[in-house]
Amino acid sequence: MTPEESIALIKANLAEVLNPEIIDDVILKEKRDLKIYWGTATTGRPHCGYFVSMVKIAELLAAGCHIKILLADLHAYLDNMKAPLELIEQRVKYYEFVVKSLLKAVGVDITKLEFIKGSTYQTSQNYTMDRFKLEGITKISAAQKAGAEVVKQTADPYLGGIIYPLMQALDEEYLDVDVQLGGLDQRKIFTFALENLPRIGYKVRAHLMHSMVPGLGEAQKMSSSEPDSKIDLLDSADLVAKKLKKAVCVPKKIEGNGVVAFVEHVIFRVASLKTGGKPQFTVERRDQEPLVYDDIEKLKADFEADILTPQLLKAALTKALNELLDPIRNEYAASEEWQKVTELAYPPEEKQQKVKKQKKEVDPAKRAAALAAKAEQLKLKEGGSEEAK
């Protein structure tokens, strides 16, 4: 692959690239491998939306980049305590199992990846001092704006959620990278890093942003915190079919359609990776020839024309997605260690039993007095009605 081809693949299939000239300079002038990091806070169970990032990581590896995977354990706690401190260590292990299995499912050689746990350097003296520097020059409103699309928003936020984007910006320096990769929801954190790292003496990085897969319900993206929006990577084949059957898929509408978007950004891209750029997606039809697509734009056109209906598309996606998830499910079933880590990382929630309210004991004397008073009132009423006669 020539340097120009490498640059083209790095920038391909993305929604936006900030400071692309940094990428060109590293590859064409410095003549070295581009260093990139992708991070994930180890909170809820990863879902199928993660395939979008994994496919891009596969392309970056093919382009000759050095990739670092940040398992952001402290970020998981800082984001509204989505991961309790006592569970963080196990969740880091769970995420490492999942990310490796995901990458293998799309055909990536995971020996080329470097996995780093955030707390291994984020608690160091130098990092802490640099965090203080950023905190000293950042207004609360700017920090809240930076994390608005990523950190859980509340009327009275915890300090951890405000510090979150500052640390993500600082990670670029301490991971020693040229580029950070993330979804479009990370854009405000990326621009915060561009504006503020130079203020404490550090260089600007480039940023790669991929599209976000809309949720299967009304959510704008698949999210671990919204069960109806997502398909978990370890969901059974039957559960995948059930979730996709219930998914919102408006006929003839492409924009905001999570089912169409998933086919475009996951199924087609994975097939392209595995076939050397020759993807094929087959839609079976009863009593008719199947629809075979090697171009996503043709699939979209047929969907808008109602040649490809939501029912047909959902059935084809169910088959393709289950084939993609099978090796992940099989690896999980064969790994006692992964299963044990899952139990420790995500222990079942104990259902709170409703406590029956105890009836207040009434003083017998007060009860007798109340009954006597009531009887007296009835007598008076009866006497009044007799006089009326």
mmCIF file of C-alpha atoms in Angstrom, residues 70-75 77-78 85 88-89 116-132 163 167 170-171 174:
data_model
loop_
_atom_site.group_PDB
_atom_site.id
_atom_site.type_symbol
_atom_site.label_atom_id
_atom_site.label_comp_id
_atom_site.label_asym_id
_atom_site.label_seq_id
_atom_site.Cartn_x
_atom_site.Cartn_y
_atom_site.Cartn_z
ATOM 1 C CA LEU A 70 -8.058 2.685 26.035
ATOM 2 C CA LEU A 71 -10.224 0.897 28.582
ATOM 3 C CA ALA A 72 -11.294 4.005 30.486
ATOM 4 C CA ASP A 73 -12.103 2.618 33.920
ATOM 5 C CA LEU A 74 -12.022 5.907 35.840
ATOM 6 C CA HIS A 75 -14.198 7.578 33.206
ATOM 7 C CA TYR A 77 -17.067 5.897 37.419
ATOM 8 C CA LEU A 78 -16.932 9.637 36.731
ATOM 9 C CA LEU A 85 -15.778 1.492 42.009
ATOM 10 C CA ILE A 88 -14.611 -1.423 37.751
ATOM 11 C CA GLU A 89 -11.767 -3.971 37.714
ATOM 12 C CA ILE A 116 -4.234 0.216 28.082
ATOM 13 C CA LYS A 117 -6.217 0.681 31.291
ATOM 14 C CA GLY A 118 -6.812 4.343 32.084
ATOM 15 C CA SER A 119 -5.990 4.182 35.786
ATOM 16 C CA THR A 120 -2.469 2.899 35.039
ATOM 17 C CA TYR A 121 -1.423 6.456 34.154
ATOM 18 C CA GLN A 122 -4.355 8.728 35.093
ATOM 19 C CA THR A 123 -3.439 8.580 38.784
ATOM 20 C CA SER A 124 0.194 9.595 38.216
ATOM 21 C CA GLN A 125 1.593 12.826 39.670
ATOM 22 C CA ASN A 126 2.276 14.412 36.255
ATOM 23 C CA TYR A 127 -1.190 13.594 34.922
ATOM 24 C CA THR A 128 -2.830 14.944 38.077
ATOM 25 C CA MET A 129 -0.896 18.214 37.840
ATOM 26 C CA ASP A 130 -1.855 18.614 34.181
ATOM 27 C CA ARG A 131 -5.476 17.900 35.071
ATOM 28 C CA PHE A 132 -5.259 20.670 37.688
ATOM 29 C CA ILE A 163 -13.959 16.557 34.806
ATOM 30 C CA MET A 167 -9.370 13.906 31.156
ATOM 31 C CA LEU A 170 -5.474 14.992 28.330
ATOM 32 C CA ASP A 171 -5.391 11.287 27.383
ATOM 33 C CA TYR A 174 -0.368 10.755 27.813
#
